[in-house]
XYZ file of C-alpha atoms in Angstrom:
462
model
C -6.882 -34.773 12.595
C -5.706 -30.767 12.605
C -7.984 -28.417 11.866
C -7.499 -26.515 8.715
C -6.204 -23.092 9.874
C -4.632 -20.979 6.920
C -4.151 -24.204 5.004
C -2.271 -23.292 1.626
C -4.228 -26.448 -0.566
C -7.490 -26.060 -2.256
C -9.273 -24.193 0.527
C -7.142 -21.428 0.864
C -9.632 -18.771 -0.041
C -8.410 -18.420 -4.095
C -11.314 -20.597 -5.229
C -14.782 -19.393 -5.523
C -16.890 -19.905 -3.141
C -19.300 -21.969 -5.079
C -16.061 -24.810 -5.824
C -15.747 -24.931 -1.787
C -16.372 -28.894 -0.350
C -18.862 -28.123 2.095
C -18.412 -31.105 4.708
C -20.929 -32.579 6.898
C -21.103 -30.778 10.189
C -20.521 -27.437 9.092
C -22.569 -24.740 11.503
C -24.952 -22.438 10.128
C -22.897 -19.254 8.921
C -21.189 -21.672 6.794
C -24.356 -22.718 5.326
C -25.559 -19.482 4.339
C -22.326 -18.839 3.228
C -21.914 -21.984 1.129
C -25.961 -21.748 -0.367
C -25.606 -17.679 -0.824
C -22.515 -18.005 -3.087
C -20.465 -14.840 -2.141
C -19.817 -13.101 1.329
C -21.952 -9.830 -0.039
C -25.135 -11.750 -0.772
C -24.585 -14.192 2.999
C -24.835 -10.903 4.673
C -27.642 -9.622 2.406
C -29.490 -12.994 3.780
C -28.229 -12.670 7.569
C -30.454 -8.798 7.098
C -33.561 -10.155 5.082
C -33.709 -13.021 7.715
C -33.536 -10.853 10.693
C -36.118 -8.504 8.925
C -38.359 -11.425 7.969
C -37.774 -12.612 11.500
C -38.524 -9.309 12.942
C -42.024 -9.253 10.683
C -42.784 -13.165 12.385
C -41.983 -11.697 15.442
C -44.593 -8.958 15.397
C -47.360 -11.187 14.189
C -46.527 -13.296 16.727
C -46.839 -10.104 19.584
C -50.222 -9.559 18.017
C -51.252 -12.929 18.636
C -50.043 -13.713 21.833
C -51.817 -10.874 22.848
C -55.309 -11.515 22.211
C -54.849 -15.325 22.631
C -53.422 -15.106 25.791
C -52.461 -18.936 25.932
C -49.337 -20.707 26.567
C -48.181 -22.943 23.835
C -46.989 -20.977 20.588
C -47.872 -22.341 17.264
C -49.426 -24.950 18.678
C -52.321 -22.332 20.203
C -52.405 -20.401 17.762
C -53.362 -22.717 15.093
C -55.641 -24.319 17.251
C -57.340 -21.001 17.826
C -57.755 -20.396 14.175
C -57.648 -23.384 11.928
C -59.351 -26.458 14.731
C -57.518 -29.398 16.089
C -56.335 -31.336 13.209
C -53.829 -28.955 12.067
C -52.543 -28.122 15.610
C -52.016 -31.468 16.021
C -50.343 -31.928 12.697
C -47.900 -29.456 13.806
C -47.635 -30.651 17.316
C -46.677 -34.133 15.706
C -43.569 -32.519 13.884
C -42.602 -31.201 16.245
C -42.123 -34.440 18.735
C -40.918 -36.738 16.132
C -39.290 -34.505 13.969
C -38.580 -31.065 14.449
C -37.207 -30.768 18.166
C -34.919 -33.950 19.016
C -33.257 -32.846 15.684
C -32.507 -29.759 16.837
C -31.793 -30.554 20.161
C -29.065 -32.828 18.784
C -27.889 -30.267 16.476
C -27.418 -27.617 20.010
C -26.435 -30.531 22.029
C -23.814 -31.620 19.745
C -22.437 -27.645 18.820
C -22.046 -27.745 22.887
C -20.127 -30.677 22.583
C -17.621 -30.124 19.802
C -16.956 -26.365 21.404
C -16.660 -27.589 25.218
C -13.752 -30.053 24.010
C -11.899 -27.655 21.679
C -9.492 -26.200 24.277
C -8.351 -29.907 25.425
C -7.521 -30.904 21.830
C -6.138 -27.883 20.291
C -4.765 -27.854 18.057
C -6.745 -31.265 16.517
C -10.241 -31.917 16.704
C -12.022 -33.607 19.503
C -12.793 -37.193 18.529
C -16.403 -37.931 17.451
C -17.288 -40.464 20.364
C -16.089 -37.893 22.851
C -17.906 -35.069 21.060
C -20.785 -37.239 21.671
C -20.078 -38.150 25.022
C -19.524 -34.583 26.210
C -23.006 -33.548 24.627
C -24.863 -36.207 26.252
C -23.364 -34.878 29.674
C -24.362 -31.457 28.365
C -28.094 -32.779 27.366
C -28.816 -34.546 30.854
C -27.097 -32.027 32.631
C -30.163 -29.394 31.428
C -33.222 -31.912 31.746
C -31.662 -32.352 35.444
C -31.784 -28.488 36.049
C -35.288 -28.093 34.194
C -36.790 -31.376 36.203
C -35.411 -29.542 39.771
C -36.385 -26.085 39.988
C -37.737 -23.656 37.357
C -36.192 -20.889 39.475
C -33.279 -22.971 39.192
C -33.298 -22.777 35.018
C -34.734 -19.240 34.502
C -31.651 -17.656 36.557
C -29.108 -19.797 34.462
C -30.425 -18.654 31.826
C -30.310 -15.045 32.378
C -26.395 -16.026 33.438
C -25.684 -17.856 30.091
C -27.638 -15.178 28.449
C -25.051 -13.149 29.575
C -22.231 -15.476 28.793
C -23.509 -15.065 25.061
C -23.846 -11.520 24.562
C -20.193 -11.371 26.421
C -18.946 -13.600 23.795
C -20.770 -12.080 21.287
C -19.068 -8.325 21.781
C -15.511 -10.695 22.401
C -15.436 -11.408 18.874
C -17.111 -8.330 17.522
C -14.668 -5.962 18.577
C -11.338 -6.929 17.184
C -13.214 -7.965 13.943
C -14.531 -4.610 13.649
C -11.620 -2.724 14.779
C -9.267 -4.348 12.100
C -11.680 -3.064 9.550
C -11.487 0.299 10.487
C -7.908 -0.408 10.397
C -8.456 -1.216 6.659
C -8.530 -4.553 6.026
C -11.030 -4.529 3.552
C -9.424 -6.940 1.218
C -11.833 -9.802 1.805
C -14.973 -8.265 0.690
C -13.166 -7.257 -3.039
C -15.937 -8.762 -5.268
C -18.057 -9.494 -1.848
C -21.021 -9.143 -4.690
C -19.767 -11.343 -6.946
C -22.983 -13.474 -8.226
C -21.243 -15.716 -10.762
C -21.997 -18.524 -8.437
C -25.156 -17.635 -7.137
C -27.584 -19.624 -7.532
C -31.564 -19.061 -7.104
C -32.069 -22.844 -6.404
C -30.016 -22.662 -3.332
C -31.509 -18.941 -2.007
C -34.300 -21.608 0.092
C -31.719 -23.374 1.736
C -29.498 -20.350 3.078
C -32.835 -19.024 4.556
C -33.570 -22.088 6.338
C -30.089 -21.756 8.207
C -30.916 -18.170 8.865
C -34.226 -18.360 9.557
C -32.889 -21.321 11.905
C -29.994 -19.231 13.599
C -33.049 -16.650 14.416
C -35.499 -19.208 15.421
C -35.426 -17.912 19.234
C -38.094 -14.819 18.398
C -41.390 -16.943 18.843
C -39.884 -18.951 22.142
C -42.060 -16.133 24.575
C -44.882 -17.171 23.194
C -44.583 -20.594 24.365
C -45.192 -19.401 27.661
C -47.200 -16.446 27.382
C -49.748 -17.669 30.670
C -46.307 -16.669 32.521
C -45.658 -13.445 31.269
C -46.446 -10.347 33.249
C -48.969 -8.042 31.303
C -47.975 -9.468 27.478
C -50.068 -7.021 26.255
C -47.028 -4.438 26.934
C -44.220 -6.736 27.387
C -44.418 -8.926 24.534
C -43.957 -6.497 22.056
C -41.444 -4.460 23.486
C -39.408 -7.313 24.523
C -39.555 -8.623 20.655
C -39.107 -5.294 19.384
C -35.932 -5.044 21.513
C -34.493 -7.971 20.645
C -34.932 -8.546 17.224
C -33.053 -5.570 16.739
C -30.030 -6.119 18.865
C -29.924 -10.095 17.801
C -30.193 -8.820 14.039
C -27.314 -5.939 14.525
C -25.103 -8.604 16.473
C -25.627 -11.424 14.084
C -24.611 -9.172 11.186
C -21.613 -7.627 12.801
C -20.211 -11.133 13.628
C -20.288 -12.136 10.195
C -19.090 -8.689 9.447
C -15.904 -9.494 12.266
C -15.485 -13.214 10.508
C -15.385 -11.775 6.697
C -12.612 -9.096 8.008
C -10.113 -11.709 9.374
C -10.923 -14.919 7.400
C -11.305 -15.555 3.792
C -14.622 -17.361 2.243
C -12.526 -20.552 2.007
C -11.291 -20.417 5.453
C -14.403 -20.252 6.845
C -15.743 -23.542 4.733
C -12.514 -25.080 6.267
C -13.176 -24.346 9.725
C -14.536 -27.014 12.134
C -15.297 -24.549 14.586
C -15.550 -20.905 13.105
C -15.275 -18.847 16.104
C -12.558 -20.811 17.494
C -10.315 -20.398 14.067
C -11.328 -16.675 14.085
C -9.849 -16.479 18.264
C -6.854 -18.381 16.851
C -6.034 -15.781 14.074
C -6.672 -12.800 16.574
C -6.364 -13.172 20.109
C -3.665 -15.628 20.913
C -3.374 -17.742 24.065
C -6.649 -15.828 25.143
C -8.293 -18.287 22.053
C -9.033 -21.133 24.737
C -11.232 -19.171 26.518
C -13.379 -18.272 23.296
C -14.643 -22.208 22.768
C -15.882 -22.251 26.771
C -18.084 -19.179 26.132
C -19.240 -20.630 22.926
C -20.379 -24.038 24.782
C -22.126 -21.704 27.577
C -23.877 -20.013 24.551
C -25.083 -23.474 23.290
C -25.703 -24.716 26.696
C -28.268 -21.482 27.209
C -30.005 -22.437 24.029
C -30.417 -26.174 25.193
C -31.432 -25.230 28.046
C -33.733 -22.694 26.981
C -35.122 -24.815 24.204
C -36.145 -27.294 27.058
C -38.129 -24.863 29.259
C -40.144 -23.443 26.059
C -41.138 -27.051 24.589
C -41.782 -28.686 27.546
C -44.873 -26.206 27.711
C -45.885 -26.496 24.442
C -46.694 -30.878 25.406
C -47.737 -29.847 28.856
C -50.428 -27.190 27.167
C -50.850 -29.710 24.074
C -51.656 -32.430 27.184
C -54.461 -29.907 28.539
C -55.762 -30.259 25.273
C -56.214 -33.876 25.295
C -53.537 -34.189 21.903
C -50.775 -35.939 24.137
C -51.227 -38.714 27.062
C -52.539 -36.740 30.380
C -49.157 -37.834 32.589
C -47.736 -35.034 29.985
C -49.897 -32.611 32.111
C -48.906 -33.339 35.404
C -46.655 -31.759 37.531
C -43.879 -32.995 40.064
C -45.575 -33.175 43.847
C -42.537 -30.976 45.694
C -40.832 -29.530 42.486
C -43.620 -28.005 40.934
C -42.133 -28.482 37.377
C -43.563 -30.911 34.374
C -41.433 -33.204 34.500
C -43.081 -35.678 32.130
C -43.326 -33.106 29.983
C -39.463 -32.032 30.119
C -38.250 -35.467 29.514
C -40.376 -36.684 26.810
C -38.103 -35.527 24.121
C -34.525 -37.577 25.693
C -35.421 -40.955 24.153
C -35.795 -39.237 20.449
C -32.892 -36.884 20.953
C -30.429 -39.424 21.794
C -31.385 -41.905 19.003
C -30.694 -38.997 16.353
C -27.383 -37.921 18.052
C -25.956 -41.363 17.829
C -27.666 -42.823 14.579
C -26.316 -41.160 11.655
C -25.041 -37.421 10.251
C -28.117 -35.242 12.275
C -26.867 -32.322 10.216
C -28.064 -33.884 7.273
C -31.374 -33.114 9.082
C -31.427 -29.173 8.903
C -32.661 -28.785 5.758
C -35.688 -30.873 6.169
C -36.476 -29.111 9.571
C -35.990 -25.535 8.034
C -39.042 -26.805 5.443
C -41.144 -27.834 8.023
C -40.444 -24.523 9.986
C -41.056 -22.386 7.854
C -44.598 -24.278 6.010
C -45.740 -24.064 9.920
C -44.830 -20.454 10.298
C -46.211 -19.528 7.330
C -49.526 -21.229 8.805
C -49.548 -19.387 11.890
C -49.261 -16.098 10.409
C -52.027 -16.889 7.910
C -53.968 -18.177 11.030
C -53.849 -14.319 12.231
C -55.194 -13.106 9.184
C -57.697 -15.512 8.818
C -58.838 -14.494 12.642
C -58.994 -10.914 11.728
C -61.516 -12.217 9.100
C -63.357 -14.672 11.480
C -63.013 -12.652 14.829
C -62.779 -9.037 13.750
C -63.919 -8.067 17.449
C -61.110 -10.276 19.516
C -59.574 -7.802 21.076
C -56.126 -6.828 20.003
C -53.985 -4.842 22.241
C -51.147 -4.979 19.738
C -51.882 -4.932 16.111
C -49.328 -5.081 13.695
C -50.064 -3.325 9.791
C -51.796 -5.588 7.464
C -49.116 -5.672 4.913
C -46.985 -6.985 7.564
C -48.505 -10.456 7.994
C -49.090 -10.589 4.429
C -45.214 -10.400 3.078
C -44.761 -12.920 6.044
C -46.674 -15.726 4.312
C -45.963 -15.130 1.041
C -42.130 -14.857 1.419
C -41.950 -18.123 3.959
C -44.332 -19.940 1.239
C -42.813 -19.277 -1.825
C -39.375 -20.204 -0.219
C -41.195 -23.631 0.770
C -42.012 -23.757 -3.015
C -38.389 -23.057 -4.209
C -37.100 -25.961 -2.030
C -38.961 -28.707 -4.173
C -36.396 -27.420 -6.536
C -33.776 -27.288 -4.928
C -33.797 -29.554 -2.246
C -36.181 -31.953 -3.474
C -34.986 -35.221 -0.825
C -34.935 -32.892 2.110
C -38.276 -31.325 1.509
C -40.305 -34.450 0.481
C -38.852 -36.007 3.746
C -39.946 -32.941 5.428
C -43.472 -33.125 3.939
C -43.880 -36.860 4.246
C -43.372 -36.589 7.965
C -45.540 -33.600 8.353
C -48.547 -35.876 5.858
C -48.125 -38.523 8.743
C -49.490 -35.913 11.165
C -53.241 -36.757 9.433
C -53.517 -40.337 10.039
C -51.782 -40.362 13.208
C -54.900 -37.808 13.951
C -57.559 -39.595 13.486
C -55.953 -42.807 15.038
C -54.871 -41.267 18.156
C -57.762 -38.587 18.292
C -60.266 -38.732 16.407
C -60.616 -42.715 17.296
C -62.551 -43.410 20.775
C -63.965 -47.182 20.247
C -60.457 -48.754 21.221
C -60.907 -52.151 22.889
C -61.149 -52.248 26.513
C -57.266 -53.928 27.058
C -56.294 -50.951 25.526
C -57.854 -48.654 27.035
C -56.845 -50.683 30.486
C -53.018 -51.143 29.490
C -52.764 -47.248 29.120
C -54.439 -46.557 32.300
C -52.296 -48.673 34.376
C -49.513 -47.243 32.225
C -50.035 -43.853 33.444
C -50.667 -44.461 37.023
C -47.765 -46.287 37.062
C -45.347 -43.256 35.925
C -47.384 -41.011 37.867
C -46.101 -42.933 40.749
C -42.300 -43.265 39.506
C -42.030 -39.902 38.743
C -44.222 -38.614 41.698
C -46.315 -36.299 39.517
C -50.067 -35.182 39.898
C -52.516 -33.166 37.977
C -51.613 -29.503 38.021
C -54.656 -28.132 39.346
C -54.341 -30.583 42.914
């Protein structure tokens, strides 16, 4: 089927944005977009998320620096709130949370890798889904090798996406210097706004952001976090917040609101409209981008089960490390068997809103957890520490948009919070319960010795 480029029907940018189909699949600027109601107020959330993200961020420097644990959320609201809840959150995180969103990368790599051999249609589904499950093996194969291996790819793909990044700022911003401004008449036009909807186009940005709390997953790692965790957060908050703005600012300048809702692939429709044959090589740097995040999302999570292993929440083979490779590979591949059952059962887009509740009701925890261990451990030393009102706006903005989403997402959020209420019984029968019967207790011993021997992995500390 073509991809709607300019299309002179319904979606040609003269209907409110509010009256735009919004199709299953779309990618998150078209979400905030679509739940923001006019280009003026998407860009006023793209700022308030980076600023809200920035805030996390900080609380998140202040505690990886006096808990100076690998592990993220996870450790941190094991530090301040007991097992139980770290556990909770662990749990939403392996069923839930994280094969979602790997599908939701996995499948943007996908869709993007293919666009230059099917322009100008759209790549079939099944090879969309084909291509990303090359894609998703291709990074649990580089993260199960060598973590020297997947740290320098990533600093390459890293690069790949800032490269991109300035490829499709430039001519966006240059044409509005030029004076084409007539896309952002009425960009503040709230007729169709909506308060109802304000949760929902946070929980795309907040999830387009969600890379700011990914060094704390492995803050044992990090040379002196003390200095370098905030000024690498610092850092990039600010440039991630100033690119992510000016790319909307570059898509607003050359597309209409209804283009955008059209668009399969937004930066591929912008390229189209501005660059010519140079276009096909806009879709390739997009995949790398993706790629980097799959990749990237691999080495941080893999941690978090390896430390949650250590912690005797997750079997001990999680733990364990490969004899000659030195990386967790239990840990790293855990999360395959999940990831492809969502990418081939069903619409996994459908899945974002759910995930952006449970995101933010756990971040909102964490950040309370620092407060509450300025309370409990006044004299843990802090070598960062962030203003008090800081924390505080935090956890009040992140929980009353978790209240607003009953309203106006009430499916997605009671999904999200049923999953997250299974975390409690699942906690006291996997934890809290010791007295299983001895064929139990046997059939999971001889389970693990017999993947420590497949996968040729051993306790990290032999």
């Amino acid at each position: 089927m073509k991809r709607s480029l300019g299309h002179k029907s319904s979606h040609n940018g003269t209907e409110p944005v509010g009256k735009l189909e919004h199709k299953n699949g779309r990618k998150v600027e078209l979400g905030i977009l679509k739940n923001s109601g006019s280009i003026g107020m998407s860009l006023m959330v793209w700022i308030a998320c980076g600023v809200l993200s920035l805030f996390g961020a900080l609380c998140y420097a202040e505690l990886g620096t006096c808990i100076k644990k690998s592990g993220g959320h996870y450790t941190y609201l094991m530090e301040a709130f007991g097992p139980m809840l770290a556990f909770v959150k662990l749990w939403i995180e392996l069923v839930a949370v994280r094969p979602a969103a790997m599908s939701v990368i996995s499948l943007a790599f996908g869709q993007y890798i293919l666009e230059p051999l099917f322009m100008p249609c759209s790549p079939p589904p099944m090879a969309v889904k084909m291509a990303t499950v090359v894609g998703l093996n291709t990074v649990l194969f580089l993260n199960s090798m060598s973590v020297t291996w997947t740290a320098r790819l990533q600093v390459l793909l890293t690069s790949c996406k800032l490269l991109v990044i300035i490829i499709i700022i430039i001519p966006g911003v240059y044409k509005l210097f030029k004076g084409e401004t007539s896309n952002f008449d009425n960009a503040f036009d709230l007729s169709h706004l909506h308060l109802s909807e304000i949760p929902l186009a946070f929980y795309y940005g907040m999830y387009a952001y969600s890379g700011w709390f990914y060094l704390n997953f492995v803050a044992e790692e990090v040379h002196s976090p003390e200095k370098t965790l905030p000024l690498a957060i610092c850092v990039s908050m600010a440039i991630v917040t100033f690119c992510y703005v000016l790319i909307n600012v570059a898509y607003y300048t050359v597309m209409t609101a209804g283009e955008l809702l059209a668009s399969e692939a937004v930066a591929v429709t912008f390229a189209e409209k501005v660059m010519g044959n140079f276009s096909l090589a806009v879709p390739v740097f997009v995949a790398l981008s993706c790629f980097g995040s799959m990749n990237g999302v691999t080495f941080v999570v893999s941690r978090l089960f390896y430390v949650a292993s250590r912690e005797k929440q997750l079997p001990e083979i999680l733990s364990m490390i490969h004899i000659r490779r030195h990386t967790p590979l239990p840990a790293v591949l855990i999360l395959y068997p999940l990831t492809m059952v969502q990418l081939f059962v069903g619409n996994i887009y459908s899945l974002l809103n759910f995930i952006g509740f449970l995101r933010m009701l756990y971040l909102a925890f964490v950040v309370l957890g620092l407060l509450y261990l300025r309370y409990t451990k006044p004299d843990l030393p802090r070598p960062f520490k962030v203003p008090l009102f800081i924390p505080v706006v935090f956890v009040a903005t992140c929980f009353f948009m978790v209240f607003l989403s009953f309203y106006s997402d009430p499916t997605g959020s009671g999904i999200g919070l049923g999953i997250a209420l299974t975390g409690i019984p699942a906690y006291y029968i996997f934890i809290c319960f010791n007295n299983r019967p001895k064929w139990i207790q046997k059939t999971l011993g001889s389970f693990n010795r017999t993947m420590q021997i497949i996968m040729e992995v051993v306790p990290a500390d032999q």
